[in-house]
């Protein structure tokens, strides 16, 4: 780790660049998994689970008995914690689904949008070393609030074919009891094509490793939409001279420990802060159980000294971070200038892990620069907005002639005729 | 054309199926165009324009002089029509961008979302036989309302290298003056990778032929989001016994004339209505300039008799039409039951062409069953919703312990530490 001081503007683009990634091998693996699952259904899932997860079991669906014993196994204090987080997530996401007004664009021409739940959704929850049950809450609670009729979860089994009890408990807490033990690209394929056991769904959500992510991207080519493409996690911190270096270090590390490919950037207008934050980061890193991962990730990290805090925000808007932490004496001044970011944390007590777990915001957020064009998962991700219009005779008289002229100019006589016939009856009536 | 009477439930899925489509050849063409444009930039665009559009010209950008003479060439009555449509589109889309409330999920924990315009967007406008200037309005007006800083249009030139003056006028009307004369998959590639002349954009919008559509889908794999995958256009009409057969026929034909692959479905609980609508459709079709296209499309159309209007709505929800017209004596009764549709037209005067041009709703809508999971283009399509959170010391004291427990259970010590450090200073303070 070293500090990059006052980099020239021309270098900012390259400082903001994410590591390039060749998808060719990935694409071939995913394509062959898709083909196999499409052709062979459940049989393919059993084979691929044995091959990739080393797991042999009889039923894809997690039995009710496993869910029941998982519920019993979760200690009370953790249940309470999940309940606090769940309440806040529900409050924030419920507020996103208000009714919109009817707009009368012209007297007699009423237009409106209605939010209607997507019927069936599939949630992918990663397995692996850390059981990410918080992601269950972040996806299943908004799905329930939206009113999705069928919510399924796919998650990889361990070598014994079991699913982590915390994932089962969180699913139960959020009202999902249809879980399948299947992971990787084969889980995505199952939800795209459907198998004997696993239903084809209308939309797929959730994070995963590079195979899962690429499989989700390729799901779109097969006609199944996804929440968003999800790459390695990122945080960018803008720290002023009075930021607490130990807080800043902890925030950088809570990102770095996610994976060795996590992206960590610290910007400041103050060199002393950068130096002390760097020292703190090295110190705290050595105390983490996942220190090897964190240290590898920190090797790609960037500590950058810029001339002003406004310059820091300009840099951040070019980078478009998944998480942006603003720890300055007047953070709102900068927050108002955010143009590209997934989720913004304002002030010294707003740490990323608050948003990861319990403040109420969603932690499924755009990475890799996608924050330039899309926001994170919300209750809206589980609905579609259908437009409605109702036009009275008076309304048709008002806008009909304009429609006729435009259709005529587009050489679409049939479009014009649908109006002309109506206008005729209105003149006669 | 013939009437399908009371089809058994088991056959509904197959009646709702869209024509299957092999993408292999398409994928190869698009992939090679992407590669060429990525490697050769503008040079590739000139070559491909000559190859596919037969057009040779010097500058990709449409010159200001062409826009100026286009403005002068549009007759007053058409300008007025565009202005009526534009006003209504602006009114409806402006209403979609209200501010959301701050939600205090726990005392001291404030969360909110802010809509921020996507910086740069690219709009694709098809050329071909009919100059679809209405699509310019449907995309450029919401982009302006959202506040996108840079809006560009790509549209194919004619054999002389010119762009249709109505497209230029509509762009000028909607505030876009950066137009490039390039079409097909090469236009999409230019906006994905950027060339010497054409900028890489943050998101691509707009309809097109099968090459353009597939190129947009593949743009997603290159990291550029799109509005939606757009296939052949569709209408489903539910007509009651008292619907006007000539209106119904005109509505079916205003869809059928779009292309020979357009999908047209009429459902009713009344056989007489179906028969008279069919006769009217055949009669009106013969009078259309685009009758060959309309008649080809009608060959794939379906006139289906079902037992009740409720059954018609159930069928429609399985089909998930792009456009749904409800022409029954009590249309709201059915409209309340819509679960899957792009845009719904209620009552005898609400014809699809109203929504295509001038009522105010957007005509860029999900096709091919995507209405199950997504809505049409709106002003929201041109913004991202960024989440913000601000947590006070009190707020951190309330939710901090829950975060610590959950992070601990997920084995993410760094996440926990970011909270523990803050709680410590709060206890000392």
PDB file of C-alpha atoms in Angstrom, chain A residues 204-423:
ATOM      1  CA  UNK A 204     -33.863 -14.244 -10.790  1.00  0.00           C
ATOM      2  CA  UNK A 205     -32.203 -12.389  -7.912  1.00  0.00           C
ATOM      3  CA  UNK A 206     -29.118 -12.743  -5.783  1.00  0.00           C
ATOM      4  CA  UNK A 207     -25.344 -12.616  -5.633  1.00  0.00           C
ATOM      5  CA  UNK A 208     -22.909 -15.435  -6.332  1.00  0.00           C
ATOM      6  CA  UNK A 209     -19.463 -16.374  -7.548  1.00  0.00           C
ATOM      7  CA  UNK A 210     -18.271 -15.674 -11.073  1.00  0.00           C
ATOM      8  CA  UNK A 211     -20.082 -18.726 -12.488  1.00  0.00           C
ATOM      9  CA  UNK A 212     -23.370 -17.729 -10.926  1.00  0.00           C
ATOM     10  CA  UNK A 213     -22.953 -14.118 -12.040  1.00  0.00           C
ATOM     11  CA  UNK A 214     -22.172 -15.088 -15.621  1.00  0.00           C
ATOM     12  CA  UNK A 215     -25.040 -17.594 -15.605  1.00  0.00           C
ATOM     13  CA  UNK A 216     -27.385 -14.792 -14.530  1.00  0.00           C
ATOM     14  CA  UNK A 217     -26.127 -12.562 -17.320  1.00  0.00           C
ATOM     15  CA  UNK A 218     -26.660 -15.380 -19.803  1.00  0.00           C
ATOM     16  CA  UNK A 219     -30.122 -16.048 -18.341  1.00  0.00           C
ATOM     17  CA  UNK A 220     -31.121 -12.725 -19.878  1.00  0.00           C
ATOM     18  CA  UNK A 221     -30.333 -14.089 -23.351  1.00  0.00           C
ATOM     19  CA  UNK A 222     -32.715 -16.979 -22.611  1.00  0.00           C
ATOM     20  CA  UNK A 223     -35.503 -14.571 -21.731  1.00  0.00           C
ATOM     21  CA  UNK A 224     -35.268 -14.507 -17.932  1.00  0.00           C
ATOM     22  CA  UNK A 225     -34.587 -11.085 -16.416  1.00  0.00           C
ATOM     23  CA  UNK A 226     -32.283 -10.644 -13.426  1.00  0.00           C
ATOM     24  CA  UNK A 227     -31.938  -8.135 -10.621  1.00  0.00           C
ATOM     25  CA  UNK A 228     -28.543  -6.884 -11.804  1.00  0.00           C
ATOM     26  CA  UNK A 229     -25.109  -8.130 -12.820  1.00  0.00           C
ATOM     27  CA  UNK A 230     -23.099  -8.468  -9.615  1.00  0.00           C
ATOM     28  CA  UNK A 231     -19.322  -8.366  -9.557  1.00  0.00           C
ATOM     29  CA  UNK A 232     -16.744  -8.065  -6.768  1.00  0.00           C
ATOM     30  CA  UNK A 233     -17.844  -5.802  -3.921  1.00  0.00           C
ATOM     31  CA  UNK A 234     -16.506  -2.227  -3.588  1.00  0.00           C
ATOM     32  CA  UNK A 235     -16.239   0.632  -1.138  1.00  0.00           C
ATOM     33  CA  UNK A 236     -14.983   4.153  -1.666  1.00  0.00           C
ATOM     34  CA  UNK A 237     -14.439   6.308   1.421  1.00  0.00           C
ATOM     35  CA  UNK A 238     -14.069  10.082   1.300  1.00  0.00           C
ATOM     36  CA  UNK A 239     -12.456  11.160   4.565  1.00  0.00           C
ATOM     37  CA  UNK A 240     -11.861  14.713   5.720  1.00  0.00           C
ATOM     38  CA  UNK A 241      -9.071  15.825   8.037  1.00  0.00           C
ATOM     39  CA  UNK A 242     -11.228  15.216  11.102  1.00  0.00           C
ATOM     40  CA  UNK A 243     -12.346  11.690  10.189  1.00  0.00           C
ATOM     41  CA  UNK A 244     -11.464   8.959  12.712  1.00  0.00           C
ATOM     42  CA  UNK A 245      -8.670   6.888  11.112  1.00  0.00           C
ATOM     43  CA  UNK A 246      -9.694   3.773  13.037  1.00  0.00           C
ATOM     44  CA  UNK A 247     -13.294   4.025  11.775  1.00  0.00           C
ATOM     45  CA  UNK A 248     -12.050   4.581   8.228  1.00  0.00           C
ATOM     46  CA  UNK A 249      -9.718   1.579   8.497  1.00  0.00           C
ATOM     47  CA  UNK A 250     -12.493  -0.629   9.850  1.00  0.00           C
ATOM     48  CA  UNK A 251     -14.792   0.401   7.003  1.00  0.00           C
ATOM     49  CA  UNK A 252     -12.146  -0.351   4.385  1.00  0.00           C
ATOM     50  CA  UNK A 253     -11.522  -3.741   5.969  1.00  0.00           C
ATOM     51  CA  UNK A 254     -15.175  -4.669   6.232  1.00  0.00           C
ATOM     52  CA  UNK A 255     -15.093  -4.491   2.451  1.00  0.00           C
ATOM     53  CA  UNK A 256     -11.669  -6.042   1.951  1.00  0.00           C
ATOM     54  CA  UNK A 257     -12.567  -9.152   3.955  1.00  0.00           C
ATOM     55  CA  UNK A 258     -15.357 -10.049   1.496  1.00  0.00           C
ATOM     56  CA  UNK A 259     -12.991 -11.463  -1.097  1.00  0.00           C
ATOM     57  CA  UNK A 260      -9.515 -11.079  -2.484  1.00  0.00           C
ATOM     58  CA  UNK A 261     -11.017  -9.300  -5.492  1.00  0.00           C
ATOM     59  CA  UNK A 262     -12.859  -6.707  -3.388  1.00  0.00           C
ATOM     60  CA  UNK A 263     -12.146  -3.105  -4.375  1.00  0.00           C
ATOM     61  CA  UNK A 264     -11.196  -0.598  -1.684  1.00  0.00           C
ATOM     62  CA  UNK A 265     -10.494   3.106  -2.294  1.00  0.00           C
ATOM     63  CA  UNK A 266      -9.787   5.894   0.190  1.00  0.00           C
ATOM     64  CA  UNK A 267      -9.811   9.511  -0.944  1.00  0.00           C
ATOM     65  CA  UNK A 268      -8.828  12.516   1.139  1.00  0.00           C
ATOM     66  CA  UNK A 269      -7.632  16.083   0.854  1.00  0.00           C
ATOM     67  CA  UNK A 270      -5.405  15.459   3.876  1.00  0.00           C
ATOM     68  CA  UNK A 271      -2.164  13.485   3.737  1.00  0.00           C
ATOM     69  CA  UNK A 272      -1.944  12.933   7.514  1.00  0.00           C
ATOM     70  CA  UNK A 273      -5.363  11.288   7.515  1.00  0.00           C
ATOM     71  CA  UNK A 274      -4.337   9.022   4.639  1.00  0.00           C
ATOM     72  CA  UNK A 275      -1.157   7.978   6.437  1.00  0.00           C
ATOM     73  CA  UNK A 276      -2.791   7.266   9.759  1.00  0.00           C
ATOM     74  CA  UNK A 277      -5.705   5.443   8.098  1.00  0.00           C
ATOM     75  CA  UNK A 278      -3.202   3.298   6.217  1.00  0.00           C
ATOM     76  CA  UNK A 279      -1.355   2.409   9.422  1.00  0.00           C
ATOM     77  CA  UNK A 280      -4.624   1.620  11.190  1.00  0.00           C
ATOM     78  CA  UNK A 281      -5.724  -0.525   8.273  1.00  0.00           C
ATOM     79  CA  UNK A 282      -2.538  -2.589   8.398  1.00  0.00           C
ATOM     80  CA  UNK A 283      -2.848  -2.957  12.169  1.00  0.00           C
ATOM     81  CA  UNK A 284      -6.507  -3.968  12.180  1.00  0.00           C
ATOM     82  CA  UNK A 285      -6.050  -6.294   9.210  1.00  0.00           C
ATOM     83  CA  UNK A 286      -3.621  -8.456  11.151  1.00  0.00           C
ATOM     84  CA  UNK A 287      -6.283  -9.076  13.817  1.00  0.00           C
ATOM     85  CA  UNK A 288      -8.947 -10.369  11.421  1.00  0.00           C
ATOM     86  CA  UNK A 289      -9.715 -14.095  11.077  1.00  0.00           C
ATOM     87  CA  UNK A 290     -10.015 -13.488   7.320  1.00  0.00           C
ATOM     88  CA  UNK A 291      -6.769 -11.504   7.235  1.00  0.00           C
ATOM     89  CA  UNK A 292      -5.312 -13.350   4.243  1.00  0.00           C
ATOM     90  CA  UNK A 293      -8.278 -12.410   2.103  1.00  0.00           C
ATOM     91  CA  UNK A 294      -8.238  -8.836   3.426  1.00  0.00           C
ATOM     92  CA  UNK A 295      -4.512  -8.414   2.793  1.00  0.00           C
ATOM     93  CA  UNK A 296      -4.771  -9.707  -0.757  1.00  0.00           C
ATOM     94  CA  UNK A 297      -7.625  -7.338  -1.449  1.00  0.00           C
ATOM     95  CA  UNK A 298      -5.702  -4.432   0.089  1.00  0.00           C
ATOM     96  CA  UNK A 299      -2.901  -4.969  -2.414  1.00  0.00           C
ATOM     97  CA  UNK A 300      -5.255  -3.678  -5.087  1.00  0.00           C
ATOM     98  CA  UNK A 301      -6.553  -0.901  -2.883  1.00  0.00           C
ATOM     99  CA  UNK A 302      -5.905   2.769  -3.590  1.00  0.00           C
ATOM    100  CA  UNK A 303      -5.175   5.546  -1.121  1.00  0.00           C
ATOM    101  CA  UNK A 304      -5.372   8.768  -3.081  1.00  0.00           C
ATOM    102  CA  UNK A 305      -4.585  12.333  -2.044  1.00  0.00           C
ATOM    103  CA  UNK A 306      -6.536  14.993  -3.934  1.00  0.00           C
ATOM    104  CA  UNK A 307      -6.565  18.782  -3.658  1.00  0.00           C
ATOM    105  CA  UNK A 308     -10.086  19.293  -2.316  1.00  0.00           C
ATOM    106  CA  UNK A 309     -13.038  17.311  -1.036  1.00  0.00           C
ATOM    107  CA  UNK A 310     -14.951  18.425  -4.122  1.00  0.00           C
ATOM    108  CA  UNK A 311     -12.268  16.767  -6.233  1.00  0.00           C
ATOM    109  CA  UNK A 312     -12.757  13.616  -4.164  1.00  0.00           C
ATOM    110  CA  UNK A 313     -16.448  13.663  -5.038  1.00  0.00           C
ATOM    111  CA  UNK A 314     -15.679  14.194  -8.727  1.00  0.00           C
ATOM    112  CA  UNK A 315     -13.379  11.184  -8.621  1.00  0.00           C
ATOM    113  CA  UNK A 316     -16.041   9.129  -6.858  1.00  0.00           C
ATOM    114  CA  UNK A 317     -18.617  10.027  -9.499  1.00  0.00           C
ATOM    115  CA  UNK A 318     -16.256   8.725 -12.184  1.00  0.00           C
ATOM    116  CA  UNK A 319     -15.595   5.519 -10.236  1.00  0.00           C
ATOM    117  CA  UNK A 320     -19.296   5.003  -9.360  1.00  0.00           C
ATOM    118  CA  UNK A 321     -18.735   2.877  -6.254  1.00  0.00           C
ATOM    119  CA  UNK A 322     -21.140   0.279  -4.924  1.00  0.00           C
ATOM    120  CA  UNK A 323     -20.746   1.765  -1.414  1.00  0.00           C
ATOM    121  CA  UNK A 324     -19.718   5.367  -0.779  1.00  0.00           C
ATOM    122  CA  UNK A 325     -18.893   6.484   2.755  1.00  0.00           C
ATOM    123  CA  UNK A 326     -18.635  10.240   3.339  1.00  0.00           C
ATOM    124  CA  UNK A 327     -16.833  10.996   6.571  1.00  0.00           C
ATOM    125  CA  UNK A 328     -16.215  14.741   6.536  1.00  0.00           C
ATOM    126  CA  UNK A 329     -17.198  17.573   8.834  1.00  0.00           C
ATOM    127  CA  UNK A 330     -20.057  18.662   6.552  1.00  0.00           C
ATOM    128  CA  UNK A 331     -20.987  15.446   4.735  1.00  0.00           C
ATOM    129  CA  UNK A 332     -24.276  16.736   3.270  1.00  0.00           C
ATOM    130  CA  UNK A 333     -22.364  19.290   1.247  1.00  0.00           C
ATOM    131  CA  UNK A 334     -20.738  16.395  -0.618  1.00  0.00           C
ATOM    132  CA  UNK A 335     -23.726  14.037  -0.482  1.00  0.00           C
ATOM    133  CA  UNK A 336     -25.728  16.518  -2.532  1.00  0.00           C
ATOM    134  CA  UNK A 337     -23.162  16.160  -5.304  1.00  0.00           C
ATOM    135  CA  UNK A 338     -23.316  12.376  -5.589  1.00  0.00           C
ATOM    136  CA  UNK A 339     -24.176  11.426  -9.149  1.00  0.00           C
ATOM    137  CA  UNK A 340     -23.024   7.811  -9.340  1.00  0.00           C
ATOM    138  CA  UNK A 341     -23.112   5.406  -6.367  1.00  0.00           C
ATOM    139  CA  UNK A 342     -25.095   2.428  -5.175  1.00  0.00           C
ATOM    140  CA  UNK A 343     -25.572   3.304  -1.501  1.00  0.00           C
ATOM    141  CA  UNK A 344     -24.238   6.347   0.342  1.00  0.00           C
ATOM    142  CA  UNK A 345     -23.328   6.416   4.038  1.00  0.00           C
ATOM    143  CA  UNK A 346     -23.299   9.881   5.563  1.00  0.00           C
ATOM    144  CA  UNK A 347     -21.289  10.816   8.638  1.00  0.00           C
ATOM    145  CA  UNK A 348     -19.054   9.076  11.176  1.00  0.00           C
ATOM    146  CA  UNK A 349     -21.565   6.564  12.541  1.00  0.00           C
ATOM    147  CA  UNK A 350     -22.932   5.422   9.182  1.00  0.00           C
ATOM    148  CA  UNK A 351     -20.706   2.439   8.535  1.00  0.00           C
ATOM    149  CA  UNK A 352     -21.195   0.114   5.603  1.00  0.00           C
ATOM    150  CA  UNK A 353     -22.003  -2.831   7.827  1.00  0.00           C
ATOM    151  CA  UNK A 354     -25.067  -0.959   9.088  1.00  0.00           C
ATOM    152  CA  UNK A 355     -26.440  -1.011   5.557  1.00  0.00           C
ATOM    153  CA  UNK A 356     -25.245  -4.574   5.065  1.00  0.00           C
ATOM    154  CA  UNK A 357     -27.404  -5.817   7.887  1.00  0.00           C
ATOM    155  CA  UNK A 358     -29.803  -3.698   9.826  1.00  0.00           C
ATOM    156  CA  UNK A 359     -30.415  -0.038   8.952  1.00  0.00           C
ATOM    157  CA  UNK A 360     -33.136  -0.992   6.494  1.00  0.00           C
ATOM    158  CA  UNK A 361     -31.514  -0.241   3.122  1.00  0.00           C
ATOM    159  CA  UNK A 362     -30.838  -3.074   0.730  1.00  0.00           C
ATOM    160  CA  UNK A 363     -27.348  -4.538   0.437  1.00  0.00           C
ATOM    161  CA  UNK A 364     -27.836  -5.930  -3.084  1.00  0.00           C
ATOM    162  CA  UNK A 365     -26.194  -3.115  -4.985  1.00  0.00           C
ATOM    163  CA  UNK A 366     -24.653  -2.349  -8.394  1.00  0.00           C
ATOM    164  CA  UNK A 367     -20.903  -3.002  -8.714  1.00  0.00           C
ATOM    165  CA  UNK A 368     -18.309  -2.602 -11.460  1.00  0.00           C
ATOM    166  CA  UNK A 369     -19.520   0.841 -12.501  1.00  0.00           C
ATOM    167  CA  UNK A 370     -23.143  -0.222 -12.997  1.00  0.00           C
ATOM    168  CA  UNK A 371     -24.043   2.373 -10.354  1.00  0.00           C
ATOM    169  CA  UNK A 372     -23.871   4.834 -13.259  1.00  0.00           C
ATOM    170  CA  UNK A 373     -27.036   3.385 -14.691  1.00  0.00           C
ATOM    171  CA  UNK A 374     -28.896   1.395 -12.035  1.00  0.00           C
ATOM    172  CA  UNK A 375     -29.801   1.381  -8.376  1.00  0.00           C
ATOM    173  CA  UNK A 376     -29.820  -1.499  -5.920  1.00  0.00           C
ATOM    174  CA  UNK A 377     -32.577  -4.018  -5.283  1.00  0.00           C
ATOM    175  CA  UNK A 378     -35.730  -2.494  -3.836  1.00  0.00           C
ATOM    176  CA  UNK A 379     -39.332  -3.523  -3.370  1.00  0.00           C
ATOM    177  CA  UNK A 380     -39.809  -2.130  -6.880  1.00  0.00           C
ATOM    178  CA  UNK A 381     -37.512  -4.855  -8.218  1.00  0.00           C
ATOM    179  CA  UNK A 382     -40.265  -7.362  -7.375  1.00  0.00           C
ATOM    180  CA  UNK A 383     -43.088  -5.573  -9.176  1.00  0.00           C
ATOM    181  CA  UNK A 384     -43.698  -4.314 -12.660  1.00  0.00           C
ATOM    182  CA  UNK A 385     -45.449  -1.026 -13.287  1.00  0.00           C
ATOM    183  CA  UNK A 386     -48.300  -1.515 -15.713  1.00  0.00           C
ATOM    184  CA  UNK A 387     -49.645   1.566 -17.493  1.00  0.00           C
ATOM    185  CA  UNK A 388     -53.379   2.046 -17.863  1.00  0.00           C
ATOM    186  CA  UNK A 389     -55.337   4.562 -19.857  1.00  0.00           C
ATOM    187  CA  UNK A 390     -58.979   5.429 -20.133  1.00  0.00           C
ATOM    188  CA  UNK A 391     -60.093   7.836 -22.799  1.00  0.00           C
ATOM    189  CA  UNK A 392     -63.603   9.289 -22.929  1.00  0.00           C
ATOM    190  CA  UNK A 393     -65.412  10.411 -26.061  1.00  0.00           C
ATOM    191  CA  UNK A 394     -64.426  13.971 -25.208  1.00  0.00           C
ATOM    192  CA  UNK A 395     -60.814  12.884 -24.710  1.00  0.00           C
ATOM    193  CA  UNK A 396     -60.767  11.154 -28.092  1.00  0.00           C
ATOM    194  CA  UNK A 397     -62.171  14.271 -29.767  1.00  0.00           C
ATOM    195  CA  UNK A 398     -59.313  16.286 -28.229  1.00  0.00           C
ATOM    196  CA  UNK A 399     -56.350  14.084 -29.107  1.00  0.00           C
ATOM    197  CA  UNK A 400     -57.779  12.055 -32.022  1.00  0.00           C
ATOM    198  CA  UNK A 401     -56.884  14.528 -34.796  1.00  0.00           C
ATOM    199  CA  UNK A 402     -53.259  14.707 -33.559  1.00  0.00           C
ATOM    200  CA  UNK A 403     -53.037  10.907 -33.586  1.00  0.00           C
ATOM    201  CA  UNK A 404     -54.422  10.800 -37.135  1.00  0.00           C
ATOM    202  CA  UNK A 405     -51.820  13.267 -38.378  1.00  0.00           C
ATOM    203  CA  UNK A 406     -48.906  11.514 -36.719  1.00  0.00           C
ATOM    204  CA  UNK A 407     -49.989   8.030 -37.857  1.00  0.00           C
ATOM    205  CA  UNK A 408     -50.404   9.395 -41.358  1.00  0.00           C
ATOM    206  CA  UNK A 409     -46.879  10.809 -41.301  1.00  0.00           C
ATOM    207  CA  UNK A 410     -45.528   7.459 -40.097  1.00  0.00           C
ATOM    208  CA  UNK A 411     -47.387   5.749 -42.971  1.00  0.00           C
ATOM    209  CA  UNK A 412     -49.377   3.628 -40.527  1.00  0.00           C
ATOM    210  CA  UNK A 413     -52.881   3.825 -41.937  1.00  0.00           C
ATOM    211  CA  UNK A 414     -54.238   1.121 -39.628  1.00  0.00           C
ATOM    212  CA  UNK A 415     -53.263   3.168 -36.582  1.00  0.00           C
ATOM    213  CA  UNK A 416     -55.015   6.184 -38.053  1.00  0.00           C
ATOM    214  CA  UNK A 417     -58.101   4.195 -38.960  1.00  0.00           C
ATOM    215  CA  UNK A 418     -58.655   3.036 -35.352  1.00  0.00           C
ATOM    216  CA  UNK A 419     -59.078   6.715 -34.453  1.00  0.00           C
ATOM    217  CA  UNK A 420     -60.972   7.810 -37.559  1.00  0.00           C
ATOM    218  CA  UNK A 421     -63.672   5.180 -37.001  1.00  0.00           C
ATOM    219  CA  UNK A 422     -64.139   6.339 -33.421  1.00  0.00           C
ATOM    220  CA  UNK A 423     -64.212  10.019 -34.309  1.00  0.00           C
TER     221      UNK A 423
END
